[in-house]
CSV table of C-alpha atoms in Angstrom, one decimal:
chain,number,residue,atom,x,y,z
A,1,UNK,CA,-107.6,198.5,-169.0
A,2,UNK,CA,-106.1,196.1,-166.6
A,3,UNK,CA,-103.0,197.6,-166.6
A,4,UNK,CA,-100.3,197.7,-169.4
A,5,UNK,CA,-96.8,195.3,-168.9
A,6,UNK,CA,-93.8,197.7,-169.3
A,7,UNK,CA,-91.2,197.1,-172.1
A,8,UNK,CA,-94.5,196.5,-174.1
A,9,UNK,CA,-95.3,199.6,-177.0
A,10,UNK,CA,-99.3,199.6,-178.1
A,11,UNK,CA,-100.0,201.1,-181.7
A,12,UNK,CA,-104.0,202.0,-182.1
A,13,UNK,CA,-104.5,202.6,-185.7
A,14,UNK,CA,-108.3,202.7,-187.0
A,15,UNK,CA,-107.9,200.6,-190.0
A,16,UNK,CA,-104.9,198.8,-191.5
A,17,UNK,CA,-104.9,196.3,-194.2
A,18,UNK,CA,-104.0,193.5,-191.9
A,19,UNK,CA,-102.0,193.8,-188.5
A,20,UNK,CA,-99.6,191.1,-189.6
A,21,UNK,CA,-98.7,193.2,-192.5
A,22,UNK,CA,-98.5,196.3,-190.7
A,23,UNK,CA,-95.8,194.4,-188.3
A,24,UNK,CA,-93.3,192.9,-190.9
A,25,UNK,CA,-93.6,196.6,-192.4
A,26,UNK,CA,-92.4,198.6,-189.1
A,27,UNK,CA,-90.0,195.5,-187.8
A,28,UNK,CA,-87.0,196.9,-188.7
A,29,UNK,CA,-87.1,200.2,-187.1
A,30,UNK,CA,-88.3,198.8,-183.5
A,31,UNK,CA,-86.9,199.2,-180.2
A,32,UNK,CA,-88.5,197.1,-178.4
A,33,UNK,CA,-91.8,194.3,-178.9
A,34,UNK,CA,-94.8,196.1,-179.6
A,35,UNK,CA,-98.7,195.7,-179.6
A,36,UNK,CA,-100.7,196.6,-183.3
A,37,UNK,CA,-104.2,197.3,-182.5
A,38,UNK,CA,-106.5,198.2,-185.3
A,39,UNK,CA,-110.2,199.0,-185.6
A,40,UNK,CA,-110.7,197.7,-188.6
A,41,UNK,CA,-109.2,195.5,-191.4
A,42,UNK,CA,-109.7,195.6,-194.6
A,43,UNK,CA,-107.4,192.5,-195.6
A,44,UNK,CA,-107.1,190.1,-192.5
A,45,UNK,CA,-106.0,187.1,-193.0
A,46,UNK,CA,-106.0,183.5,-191.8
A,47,UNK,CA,-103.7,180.4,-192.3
A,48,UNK,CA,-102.5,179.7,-196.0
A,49,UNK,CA,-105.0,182.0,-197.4
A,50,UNK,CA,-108.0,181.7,-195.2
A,51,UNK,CA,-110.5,184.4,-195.3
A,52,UNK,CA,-110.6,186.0,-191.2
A,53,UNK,CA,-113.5,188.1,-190.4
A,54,UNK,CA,-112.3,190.9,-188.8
A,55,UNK,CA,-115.7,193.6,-187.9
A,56,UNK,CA,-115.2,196.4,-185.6
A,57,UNK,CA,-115.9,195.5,-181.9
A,58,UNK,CA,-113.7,191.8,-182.7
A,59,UNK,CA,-110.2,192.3,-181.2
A,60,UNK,CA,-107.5,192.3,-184.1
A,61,UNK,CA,-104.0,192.8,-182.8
A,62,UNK,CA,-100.3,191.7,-183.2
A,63,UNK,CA,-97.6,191.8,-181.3
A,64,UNK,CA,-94.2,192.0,-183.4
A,65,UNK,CA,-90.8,191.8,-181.6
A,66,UNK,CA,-87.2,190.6,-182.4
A,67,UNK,CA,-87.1,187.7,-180.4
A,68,UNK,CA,-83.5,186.1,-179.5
A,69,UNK,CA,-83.0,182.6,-180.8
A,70,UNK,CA,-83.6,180.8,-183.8
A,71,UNK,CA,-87.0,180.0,-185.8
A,72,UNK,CA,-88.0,177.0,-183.6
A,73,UNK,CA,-87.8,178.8,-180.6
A,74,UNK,CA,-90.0,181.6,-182.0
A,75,UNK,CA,-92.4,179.5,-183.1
A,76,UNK,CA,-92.8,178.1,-179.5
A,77,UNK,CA,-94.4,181.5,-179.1
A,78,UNK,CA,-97.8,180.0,-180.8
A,79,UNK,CA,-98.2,178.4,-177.2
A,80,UNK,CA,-97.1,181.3,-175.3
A,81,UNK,CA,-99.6,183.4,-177.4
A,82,UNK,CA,-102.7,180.4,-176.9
A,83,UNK,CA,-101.6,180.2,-173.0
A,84,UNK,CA,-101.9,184.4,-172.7
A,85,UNK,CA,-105.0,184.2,-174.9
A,86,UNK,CA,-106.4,181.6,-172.6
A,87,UNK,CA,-106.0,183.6,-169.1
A,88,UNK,CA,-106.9,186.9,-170.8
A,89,UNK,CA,-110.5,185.0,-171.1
A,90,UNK,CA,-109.9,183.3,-167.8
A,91,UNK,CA,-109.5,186.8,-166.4
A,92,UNK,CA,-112.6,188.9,-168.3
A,93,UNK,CA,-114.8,186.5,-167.8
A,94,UNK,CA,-113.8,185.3,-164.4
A,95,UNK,CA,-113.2,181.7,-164.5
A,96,UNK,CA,-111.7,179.1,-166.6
A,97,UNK,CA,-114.8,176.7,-167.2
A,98,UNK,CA,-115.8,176.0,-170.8
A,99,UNK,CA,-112.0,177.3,-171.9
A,100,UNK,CA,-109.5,174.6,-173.9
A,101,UNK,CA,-106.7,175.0,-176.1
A,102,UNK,CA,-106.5,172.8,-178.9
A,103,UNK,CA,-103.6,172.4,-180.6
A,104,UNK,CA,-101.1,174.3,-181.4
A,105,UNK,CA,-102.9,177.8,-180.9
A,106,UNK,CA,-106.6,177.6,-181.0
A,107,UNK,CA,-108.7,179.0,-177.8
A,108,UNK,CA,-112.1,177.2,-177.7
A,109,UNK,CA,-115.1,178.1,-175.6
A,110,UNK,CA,-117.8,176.0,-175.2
A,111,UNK,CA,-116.6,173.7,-177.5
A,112,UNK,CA,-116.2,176.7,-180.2
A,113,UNK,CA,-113.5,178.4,-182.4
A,114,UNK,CA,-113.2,182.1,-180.2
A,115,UNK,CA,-109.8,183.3,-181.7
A,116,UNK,CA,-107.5,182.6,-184.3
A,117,UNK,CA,-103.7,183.0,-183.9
A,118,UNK,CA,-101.2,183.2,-186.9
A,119,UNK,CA,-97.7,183.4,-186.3
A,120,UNK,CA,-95.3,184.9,-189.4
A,121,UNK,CA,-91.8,185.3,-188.9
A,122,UNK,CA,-88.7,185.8,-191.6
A,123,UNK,CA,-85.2,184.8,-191.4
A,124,UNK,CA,-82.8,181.6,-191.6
A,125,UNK,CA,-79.6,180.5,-190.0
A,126,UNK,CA,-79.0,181.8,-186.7
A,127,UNK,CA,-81.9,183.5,-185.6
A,128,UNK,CA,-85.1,185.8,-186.7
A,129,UNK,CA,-85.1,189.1,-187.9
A,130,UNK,CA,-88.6,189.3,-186.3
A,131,UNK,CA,-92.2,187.6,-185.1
A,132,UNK,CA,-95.2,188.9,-185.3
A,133,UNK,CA,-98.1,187.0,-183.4
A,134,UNK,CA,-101.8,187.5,-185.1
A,135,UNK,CA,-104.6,187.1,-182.8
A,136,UNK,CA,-108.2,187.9,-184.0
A,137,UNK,CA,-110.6,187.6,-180.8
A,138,UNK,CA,-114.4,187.2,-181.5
A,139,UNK,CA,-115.4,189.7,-178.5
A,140,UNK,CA,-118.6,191.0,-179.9
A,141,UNK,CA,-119.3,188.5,-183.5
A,142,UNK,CA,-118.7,185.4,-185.0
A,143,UNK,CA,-118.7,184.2,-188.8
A,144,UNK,CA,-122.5,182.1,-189.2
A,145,UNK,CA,-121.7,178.8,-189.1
A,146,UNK,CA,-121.9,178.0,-192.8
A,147,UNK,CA,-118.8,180.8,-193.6
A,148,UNK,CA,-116.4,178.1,-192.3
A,149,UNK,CA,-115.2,175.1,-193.6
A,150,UNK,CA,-116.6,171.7,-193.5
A,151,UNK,CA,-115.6,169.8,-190.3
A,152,UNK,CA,-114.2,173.1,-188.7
A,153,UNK,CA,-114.7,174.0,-185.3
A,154,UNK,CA,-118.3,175.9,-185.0
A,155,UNK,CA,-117.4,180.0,-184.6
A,156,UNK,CA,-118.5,181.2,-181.0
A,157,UNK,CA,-118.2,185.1,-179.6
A,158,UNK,CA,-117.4,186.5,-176.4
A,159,UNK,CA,-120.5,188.1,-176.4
A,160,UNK,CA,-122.3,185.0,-177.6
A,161,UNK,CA,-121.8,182.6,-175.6
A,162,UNK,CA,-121.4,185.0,-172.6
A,163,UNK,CA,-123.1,188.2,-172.6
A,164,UNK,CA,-119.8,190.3,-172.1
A,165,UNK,CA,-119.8,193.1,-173.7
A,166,UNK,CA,-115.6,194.4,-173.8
A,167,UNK,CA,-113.9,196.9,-176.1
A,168,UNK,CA,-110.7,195.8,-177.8
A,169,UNK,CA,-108.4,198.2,-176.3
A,170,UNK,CA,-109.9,197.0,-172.8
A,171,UNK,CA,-109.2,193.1,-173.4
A,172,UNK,CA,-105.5,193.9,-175.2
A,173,UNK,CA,-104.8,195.0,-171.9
A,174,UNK,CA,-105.8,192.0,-170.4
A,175,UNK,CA,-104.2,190.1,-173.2
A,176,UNK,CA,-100.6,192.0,-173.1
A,177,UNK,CA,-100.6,191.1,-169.1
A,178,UNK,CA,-101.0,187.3,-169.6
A,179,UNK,CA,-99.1,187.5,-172.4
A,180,UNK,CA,-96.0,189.2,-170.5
A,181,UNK,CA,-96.3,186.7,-167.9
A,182,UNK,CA,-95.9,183.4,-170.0
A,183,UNK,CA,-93.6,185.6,-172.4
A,184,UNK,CA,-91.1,185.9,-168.8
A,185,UNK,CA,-91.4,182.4,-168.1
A,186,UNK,CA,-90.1,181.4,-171.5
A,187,UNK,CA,-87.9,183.2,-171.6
A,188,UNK,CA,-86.5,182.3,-168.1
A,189,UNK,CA,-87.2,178.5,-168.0
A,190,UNK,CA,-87.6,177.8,-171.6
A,191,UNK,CA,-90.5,175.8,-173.4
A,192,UNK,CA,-91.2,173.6,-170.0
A,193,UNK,CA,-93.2,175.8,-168.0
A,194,UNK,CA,-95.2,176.8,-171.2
A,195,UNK,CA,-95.7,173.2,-172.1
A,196,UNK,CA,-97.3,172.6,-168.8
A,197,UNK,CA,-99.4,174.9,-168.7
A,198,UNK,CA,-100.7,174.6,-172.0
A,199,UNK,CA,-101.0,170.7,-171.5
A,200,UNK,CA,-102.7,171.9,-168.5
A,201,UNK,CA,-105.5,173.5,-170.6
A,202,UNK,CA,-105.6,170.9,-173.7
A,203,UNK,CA,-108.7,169.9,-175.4
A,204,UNK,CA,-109.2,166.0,-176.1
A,205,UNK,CA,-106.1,165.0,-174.9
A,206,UNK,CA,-106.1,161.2,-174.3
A,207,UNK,CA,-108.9,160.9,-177.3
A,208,UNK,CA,-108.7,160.0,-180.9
A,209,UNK,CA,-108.3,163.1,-183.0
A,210,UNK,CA,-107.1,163.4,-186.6
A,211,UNK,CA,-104.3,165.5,-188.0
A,212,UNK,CA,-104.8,166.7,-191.9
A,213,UNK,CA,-101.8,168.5,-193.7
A,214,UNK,CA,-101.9,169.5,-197.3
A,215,UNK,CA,-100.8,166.0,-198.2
A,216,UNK,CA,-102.0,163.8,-195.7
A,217,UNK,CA,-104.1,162.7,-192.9
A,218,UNK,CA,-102.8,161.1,-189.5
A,219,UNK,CA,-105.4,160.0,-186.9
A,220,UNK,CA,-104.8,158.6,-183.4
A,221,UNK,CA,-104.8,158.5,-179.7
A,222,UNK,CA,-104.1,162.5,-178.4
A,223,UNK,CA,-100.8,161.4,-176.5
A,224,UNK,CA,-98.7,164.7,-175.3
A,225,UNK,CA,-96.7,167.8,-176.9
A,226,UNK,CA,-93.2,167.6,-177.2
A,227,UNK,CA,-90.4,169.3,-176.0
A,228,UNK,CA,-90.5,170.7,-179.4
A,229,UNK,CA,-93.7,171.9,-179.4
A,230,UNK,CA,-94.8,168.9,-181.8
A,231,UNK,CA,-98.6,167.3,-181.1
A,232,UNK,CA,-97.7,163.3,-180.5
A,233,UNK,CA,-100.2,161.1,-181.8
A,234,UNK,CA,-100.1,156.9,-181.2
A,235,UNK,CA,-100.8,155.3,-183.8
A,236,UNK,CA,-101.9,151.7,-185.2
A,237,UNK,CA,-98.3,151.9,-186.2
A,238,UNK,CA,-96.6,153.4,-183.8
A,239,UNK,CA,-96.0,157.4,-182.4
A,240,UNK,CA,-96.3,159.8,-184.9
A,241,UNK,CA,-94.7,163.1,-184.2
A,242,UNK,CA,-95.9,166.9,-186.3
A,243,UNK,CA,-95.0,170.0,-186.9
A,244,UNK,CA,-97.7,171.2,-188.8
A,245,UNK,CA,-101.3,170.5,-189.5
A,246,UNK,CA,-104.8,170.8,-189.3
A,247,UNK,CA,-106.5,169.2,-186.3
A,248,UNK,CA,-110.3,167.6,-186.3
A,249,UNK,CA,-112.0,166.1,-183.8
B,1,UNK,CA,-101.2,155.1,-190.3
B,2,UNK,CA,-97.5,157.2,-189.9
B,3,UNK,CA,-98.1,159.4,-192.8
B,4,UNK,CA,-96.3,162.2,-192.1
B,5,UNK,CA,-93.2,159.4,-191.6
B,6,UNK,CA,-94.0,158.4,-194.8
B,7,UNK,CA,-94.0,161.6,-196.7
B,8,UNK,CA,-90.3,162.3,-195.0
B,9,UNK,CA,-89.6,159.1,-196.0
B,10,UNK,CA,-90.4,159.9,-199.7
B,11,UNK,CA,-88.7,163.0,-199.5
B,12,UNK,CA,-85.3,161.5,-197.6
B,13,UNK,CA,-85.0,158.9,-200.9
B,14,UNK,CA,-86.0,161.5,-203.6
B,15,UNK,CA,-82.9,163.4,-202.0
B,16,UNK,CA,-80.8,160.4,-202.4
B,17,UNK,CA,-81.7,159.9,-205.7
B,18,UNK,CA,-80.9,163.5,-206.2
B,19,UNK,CA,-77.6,162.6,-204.7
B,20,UNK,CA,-77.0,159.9,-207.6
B,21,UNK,CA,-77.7,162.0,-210.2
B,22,UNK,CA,-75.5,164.7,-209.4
B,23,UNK,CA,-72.5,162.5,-208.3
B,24,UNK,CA,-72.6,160.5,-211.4
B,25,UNK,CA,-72.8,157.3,-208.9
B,26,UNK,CA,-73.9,154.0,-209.5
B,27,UNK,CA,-75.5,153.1,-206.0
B,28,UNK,CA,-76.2,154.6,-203.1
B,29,UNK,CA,-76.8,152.5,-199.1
B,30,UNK,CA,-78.2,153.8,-196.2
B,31,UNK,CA,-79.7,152.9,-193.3
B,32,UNK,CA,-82.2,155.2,-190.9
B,33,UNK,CA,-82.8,154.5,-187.4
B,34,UNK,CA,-85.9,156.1,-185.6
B,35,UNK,CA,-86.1,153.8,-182.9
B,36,UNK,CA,-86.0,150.2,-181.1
B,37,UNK,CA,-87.3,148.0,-184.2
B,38,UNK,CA,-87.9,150.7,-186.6
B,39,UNK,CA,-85.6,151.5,-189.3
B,40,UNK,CA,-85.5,152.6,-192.8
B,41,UNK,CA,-82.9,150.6,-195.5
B,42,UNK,CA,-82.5,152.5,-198.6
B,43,UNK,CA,-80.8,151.5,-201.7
B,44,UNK,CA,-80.5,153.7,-204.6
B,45,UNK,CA,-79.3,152.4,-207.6
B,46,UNK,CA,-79.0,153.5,-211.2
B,47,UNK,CA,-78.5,150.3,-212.9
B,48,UNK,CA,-80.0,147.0,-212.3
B,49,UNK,CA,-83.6,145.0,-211.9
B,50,UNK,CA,-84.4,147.3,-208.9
B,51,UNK,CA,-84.0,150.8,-209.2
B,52,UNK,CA,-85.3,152.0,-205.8
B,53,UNK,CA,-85.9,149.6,-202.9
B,54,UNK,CA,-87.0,150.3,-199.4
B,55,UNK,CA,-87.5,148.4,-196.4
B,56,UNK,CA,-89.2,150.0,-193.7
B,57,UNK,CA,-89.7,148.3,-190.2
B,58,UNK,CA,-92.4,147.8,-189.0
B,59,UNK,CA,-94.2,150.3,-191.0
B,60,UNK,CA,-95.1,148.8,-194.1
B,61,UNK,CA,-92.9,149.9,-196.9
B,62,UNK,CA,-93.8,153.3,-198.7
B,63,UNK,CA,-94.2,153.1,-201.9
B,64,UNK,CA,-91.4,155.2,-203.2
B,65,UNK,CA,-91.3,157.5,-206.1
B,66,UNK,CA,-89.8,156.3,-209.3
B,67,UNK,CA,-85.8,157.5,-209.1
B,68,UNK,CA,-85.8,158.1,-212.4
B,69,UNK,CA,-81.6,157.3,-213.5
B,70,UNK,CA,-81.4,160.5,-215.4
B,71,UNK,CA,-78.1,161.7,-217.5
B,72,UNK,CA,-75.9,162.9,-214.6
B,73,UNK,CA,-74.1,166.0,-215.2
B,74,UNK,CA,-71.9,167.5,-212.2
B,75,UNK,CA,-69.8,165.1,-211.2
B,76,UNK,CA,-67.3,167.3,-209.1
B,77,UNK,CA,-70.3,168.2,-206.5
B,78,UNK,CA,-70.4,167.7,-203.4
B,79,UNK,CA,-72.0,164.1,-201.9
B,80,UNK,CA,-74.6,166.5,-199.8
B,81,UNK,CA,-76.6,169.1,-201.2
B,82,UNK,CA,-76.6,171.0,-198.0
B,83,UNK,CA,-72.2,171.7,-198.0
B,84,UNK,CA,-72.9,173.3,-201.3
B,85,UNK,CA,-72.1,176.9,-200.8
B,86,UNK,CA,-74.8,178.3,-202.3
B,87,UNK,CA,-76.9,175.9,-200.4
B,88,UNK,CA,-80.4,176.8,-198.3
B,89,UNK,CA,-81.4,175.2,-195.6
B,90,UNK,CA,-84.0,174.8,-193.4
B,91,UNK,CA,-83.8,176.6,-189.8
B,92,UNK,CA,-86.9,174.5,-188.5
B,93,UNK,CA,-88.4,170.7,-188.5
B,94,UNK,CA,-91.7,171.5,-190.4
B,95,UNK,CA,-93.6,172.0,-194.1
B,96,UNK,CA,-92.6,173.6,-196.6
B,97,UNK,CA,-94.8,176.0,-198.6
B,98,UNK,CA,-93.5,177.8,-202.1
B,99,UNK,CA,-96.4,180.2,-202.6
B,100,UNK,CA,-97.5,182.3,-200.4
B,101,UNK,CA,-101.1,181.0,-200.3
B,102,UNK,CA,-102.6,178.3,-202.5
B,103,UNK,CA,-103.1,179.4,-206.2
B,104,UNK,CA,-101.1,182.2,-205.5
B,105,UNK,CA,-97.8,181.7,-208.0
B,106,UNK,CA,-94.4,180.8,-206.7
B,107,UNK,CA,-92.5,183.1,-204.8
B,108,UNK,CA,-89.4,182.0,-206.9
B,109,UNK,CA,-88.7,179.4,-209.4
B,110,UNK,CA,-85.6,177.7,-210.9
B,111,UNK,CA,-83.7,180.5,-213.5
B,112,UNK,CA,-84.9,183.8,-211.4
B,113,UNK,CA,-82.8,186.3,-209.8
B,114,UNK,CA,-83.2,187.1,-206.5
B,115,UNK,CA,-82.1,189.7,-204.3
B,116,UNK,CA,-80.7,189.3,-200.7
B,117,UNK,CA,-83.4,189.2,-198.3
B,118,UNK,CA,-86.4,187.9,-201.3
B,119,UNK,CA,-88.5,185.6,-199.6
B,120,UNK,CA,-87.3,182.4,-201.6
B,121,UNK,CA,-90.1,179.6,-199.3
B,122,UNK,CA,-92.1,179.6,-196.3
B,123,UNK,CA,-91.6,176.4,-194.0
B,124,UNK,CA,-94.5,176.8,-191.0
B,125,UNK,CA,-94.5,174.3,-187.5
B,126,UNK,CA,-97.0,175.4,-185.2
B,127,UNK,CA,-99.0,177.6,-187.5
B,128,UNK,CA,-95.7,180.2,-187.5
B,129,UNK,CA,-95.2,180.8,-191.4
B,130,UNK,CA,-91.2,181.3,-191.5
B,131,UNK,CA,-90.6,183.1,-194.4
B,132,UNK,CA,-87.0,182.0,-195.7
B,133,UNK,CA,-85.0,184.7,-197.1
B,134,UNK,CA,-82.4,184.5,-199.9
B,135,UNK,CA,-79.0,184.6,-198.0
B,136,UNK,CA,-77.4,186.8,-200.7
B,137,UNK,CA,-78.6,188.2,-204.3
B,138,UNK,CA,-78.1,185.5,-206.9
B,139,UNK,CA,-80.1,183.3,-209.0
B,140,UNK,CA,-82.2,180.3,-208.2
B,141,UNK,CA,-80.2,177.1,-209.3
B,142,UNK,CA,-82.5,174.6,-208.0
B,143,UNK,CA,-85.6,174.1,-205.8
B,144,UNK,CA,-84.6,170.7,-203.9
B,145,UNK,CA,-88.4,170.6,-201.8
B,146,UNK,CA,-92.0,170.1,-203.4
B,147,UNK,CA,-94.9,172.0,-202.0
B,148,UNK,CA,-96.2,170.6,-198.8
B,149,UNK,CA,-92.8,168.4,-198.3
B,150,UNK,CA,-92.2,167.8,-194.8
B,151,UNK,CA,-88.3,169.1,-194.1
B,152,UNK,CA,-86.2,168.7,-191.2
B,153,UNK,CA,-83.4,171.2,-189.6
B,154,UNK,CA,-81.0,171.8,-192.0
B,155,UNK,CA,-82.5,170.0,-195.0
B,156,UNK,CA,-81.0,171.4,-197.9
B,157,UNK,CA,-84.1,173.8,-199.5
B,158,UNK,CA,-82.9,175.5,-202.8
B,159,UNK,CA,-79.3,176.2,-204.4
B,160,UNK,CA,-78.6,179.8,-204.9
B,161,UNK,CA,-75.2,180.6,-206.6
């Protein structure tokens, strides 16, 4: 391990139904933000209902914590979590070439799909009660090609498209240091810092890319992320701003 | 094109028309700015040639849903949905999702009890799924958003008495 941040609990359990669920059931009694590692799932899941591969030797880990502010603010955390995701790579395999994020949370590699990160928090008015942060990491395997959608980014490994072998437990701790840096600069500067960074790091920005919700389809020119974490897209009739969507390139 | 403006858009003038309905008025005016030379003129009426009209500039007008006049009924609410006190509303700019995952059934619907703290909606920006509690036990009134809506802070979600 590369170390572990302090303030930060780690929980190793060798299988779990899904890591995300396992968070929203131990949320309330935590004292601090905590790391979920587990060896296997048996019910991982991806975004509205997606089917995650999770096989032993993959990382499969959330972090759940009781993050101050309200729900917008927590889920600025999905760039936080991409950014930390991003260096932990960075880190283990030592350089940055090949890496992109794309948005909001996705960490490519060599053009590929390497991770997946699902945020789930609960709560309304003032604040959260907590966040848990989902991130699968394809260390060892990816799903073949043909398991994903149509038009989705092609699945890559770790292992693939590098040759490093890593245990889970071993990149978590390179994952929970990255994290707990852009975690401290959040907290201490707000979203500008992260925005940067992440910006920094962004696939295809400046190109035409299309944005596909469950009811629509907005393509244009790549333009910036907001101070509200929303992807900016010009348009034929004018700046488009979104919360939430499905990116293609 | 600005679609996701558009489906906000749709959703801001269903609202109104909601608004109508419940108010037992016979028109309703307003006027949206999002910027130099681009505004959106509503007018909401239950009577007359034109029951819904919009004007969008420059974007080319959406084509809004039917308002359908329908027999109002509580005339003594209030003019916005969200003042209501058994009002929800949205703590993020983002979509809404009522099920849990596609083909999965509702997590509520109009008529059921709920108890405080029942996941009532999920609304997700930024692939974070924010599950929306139910402020306090009670019994779901109305559902004021449609699957996939888009919703901005404080839009008014459900009605919870």
């Amino acid at each position: 391990m590369s170390g572990w941040p302090s303030g930060y609990g780690l929980r190793v359990l060798d299988e779990v139904d899904s890591t995300l669920s396992e968070a929203a059931r131990i949320a309330p009694g935590l004292d601090g933000p905590e790391w979920i590692l587990a060896h296997r799932q048996t019910a991982a899941r991806g975004r509205r209902g997606r089917v995650w591969a999770a096989p032993e030797g993959n990382l499969s880990a959330t972090l759940v914590m009781r993050p101050a502010g309200d729900a917008g603010q927590a889920a600025l955390r999905s760039f936080v979590a991409a950014l930390a995701l991003h260096d932990a790579l960075a880190a283990v395999i030592g350089r940055d070439v090949g890496l992109a994020l794309k948005w909001p949370n996705d960490v490519l590699l060599n053009g590929g799909k390497i991770a997946g990160i699902l945020l789930e928090s609960a709560g309304a008015g003032r604040g959260v009660a907590h966040l848990a942060i989902g991130i699968g990491v394809n260390l060892a395997a990816a799903p073949a090609p043909e398991a994903v959608e149509p038009g989705a980014v092609r699945p890559v490994s770790l292992s693939g498209e590098t040759g490093i072998a890593i245990s889970p437990v071993e990149f978590l701790g390179h994952l929970a240091t990255a994290f707990d840096h852009w975690e401290r600069q959040f907290r201490a500067h707000g979203f500008a810092p992260v925005r940067v960074g992440w910006l920094g790091r962004a696939a295809r920005l400046g190109e035409v890319i299309t944005a596909r919700t469950g009811t629509a389809e907005t393509t244009g020119t790549f333009e910036t992320v907001d101070g509200e974490g929303n992807l900016v897209l010009k348009t034929a009739a004018g700046r488009v701003s979104i919360p939430a969507a499905d990116i293609y390139f | 094109m600005g679609h996701n403006k558009h489906d906000a858009d749709v959703a801001f003038i269903k609202a109104l028309a909601e608004l109508l309905r419940e108010n037992d008025l016979a028109e309703l005016q307003v006027k949206r700015d999002y910027g130099d030379n681009d505004s959106l003129n509503v007018r909401v009426s239950r009577y007359g040639p034109a029951p819904v009209q919009t004007v969008h500039v420059p974007v080319a007008a959406p084509s809004a849903a039917p308002a359908a006049a329908a027999p109002a009924a509580q005339p003594d609410l209030p003019a916005d949905p969200a003042a209501l006190p058994g009002a929800v509303t949205s703590p993020m700019v983002g979509t809404v999702y009522l099920q849990a995952e596609p083909g999965t059934p509702a997590f509520v619907s109009v008529g059921d009890k709920v108890a405080e703290g029942d996941t009532l909606l999920i609304v997700e920006a930024m692939k974070t799924m924010n599950h929306i509690p139910a402020p306090r036990a009670g019994i779901v009134r109305r559902i004021l958003v449609e699957d996939g809506a888009a919703v901005e802070y404080g839009s008014p979600l459900m009605i919870i008495e």
